[in-house]
Amino acid sequence: MILHELIDYGTLRLIWWGLLGILLIGFAATDGFDMGVGLLLPFVAKTDVERRVAINTIGPVWEGNQVWFILGGGAIFAAWPPLYAVSFSGFYLAMFVVLAALILRPVAFKYRSKRIEARWRSSWDWALFVGGFVPALIFGVAVGNVLQGVPFRLDDTLRAFYEGSFFGLLNPFALLCGLMSVAMLAMHGAVWLTLKAGGVVGERARNFGTVAAVATIALFALGGLALANWVDGYALAAPMAADGPSNPLLKDVVHGDGAWFVNYANNPWMLIAPVLGFAGAAVTLIGLRARIRGLSIIASGLSIFGVISTVGLSMFPFILPSSIDPRSSLTVWDASSSHLTLFIMLVVTVIFLPLILAYTAWAYRIMWGKVEEEAIRDEAGHYY
């Protein structure tokens, strides 16, 4: 037997669908609190010292957290080439805006404290805000558009043609999802600040985190209501072979009201995902008000896990539906790389992902502890 045939093609496709979800959740849970701190910076910190306290809660770890973003993009490129081709070309301008915002963040970290002028530092503080708010908003807008279907089609040679526009992405449901993403990451960032920032910064973050947790619950519920009543979902007209060829045009797709809820009716265990989304945010709210910081950060992470898992499980087996030609929609079963490619990638992942997790855990352990205003003042050269 050839080695890669030890795991059948359909199982490998399913594994990589799950791994992609894990990478996206890892990115949202780690770099998410970085973005959350950035977008909260103008509100939780009023003086230069307070802002330096907030910035230094993420200063030692933000670069490592971006590994998950790189891994997620790499996994899409290698495991789901059609998904990469359509999404990264169709959402090109949106991706460019995200990239520009993300570039602002490291520049702001490195240059903010090079000069002591208030105007100089304030400008970079707002750059950190943009670097947190814009990606959080656009990632949510992208998810909202994916749930509605993206205006692309495939011709007979499987070439993709995107027929949408940048401003077409900014529709009401997508903006709702964008605000949901901002609220969720603001909640996560606020919890991180209560855990890591001493003094008034942590206290202000607790108040903003309370509001963000309530907003997360309300917007998540509103998004579900919209999906049930106003946004058409997609479904396969007939079952597909899990080990079939990677040709999206070999299937028929139907769409209509409530289609994204069919999986929950057929597999009630999937309801765990939305329950975690709601319960995690609710427990975060309770933990913030009761000042139970450890509970809050765990619950906030579980809420992120639940929200992202809800999207993935609702859409399964779709990964990118087409609004103008449903037959061109990409699914887990017809948009992957070859059997051998997925197997080689899995072997590499099994070897290197534990190393990344171990190093990340070690880095967080070494750099743990609160950032206090006294330390910022007394050892100014050692901090951002």
XYZ file of N, CA and C in Angstrom, residues 28 42 53 58 62 132 145 162 202 226 231 255 264 267 281 343 362 372 375-376:
60
model
N -7.821 34.127 15.961
C -8.783 35.019 16.615
C -8.562 35.074 18.123
N -7.509 54.077 22.786
C -7.870 55.486 23.054
C -8.871 55.652 24.193
N 1.300 51.353 29.421
C 0.898 50.156 30.175
C 0.097 49.225 29.272
N 0.725 43.656 25.486
C 0.811 42.809 24.286
C 2.163 42.910 23.602
N 2.850 40.015 20.639
C 2.042 40.266 19.445
C 2.660 39.669 18.187
N -6.038 47.723 14.942
C -6.906 46.782 15.646
C -8.329 46.791 15.120
N -20.212 38.109 4.190
C -20.383 37.913 2.752
C -20.291 36.443 2.365
N -14.675 36.765 -10.669
C -15.351 37.476 -9.586
C -16.111 38.662 -10.168
N -6.669 48.695 33.801
C -7.417 47.452 33.968
C -8.844 47.691 34.395
N -31.133 36.988 11.619
C -31.052 37.387 10.208
C -30.848 36.179 9.305
N -31.518 35.825 5.195
C -30.348 35.443 4.404
C -30.506 34.010 3.920
N -30.580 26.734 -2.873
C -30.469 27.668 -1.749
C -31.840 28.215 -1.410
N -27.990 21.556 11.977
C -28.324 21.449 13.395
C -29.513 20.521 13.612
N -27.929 17.042 12.986
C -26.871 16.685 13.949
C -26.986 17.591 15.167
N -19.626 34.297 26.214
C -19.744 35.747 26.389
C -20.463 36.088 27.690
N -1.856 14.635 2.523
C -1.176 13.726 3.447
C 0.179 14.291 3.868
N 5.664 28.458 26.228
C 6.876 28.854 26.942
C 7.031 30.373 26.946
N 2.799 47.312 35.419
C 2.413 48.360 36.352
C 2.956 49.720 35.910
N 6.580 50.473 37.012
C 7.640 49.867 36.201
C 7.878 50.674 34.929
N 6.806 51.173 34.337
C 6.949 51.997 33.130
C 7.750 53.258 33.436
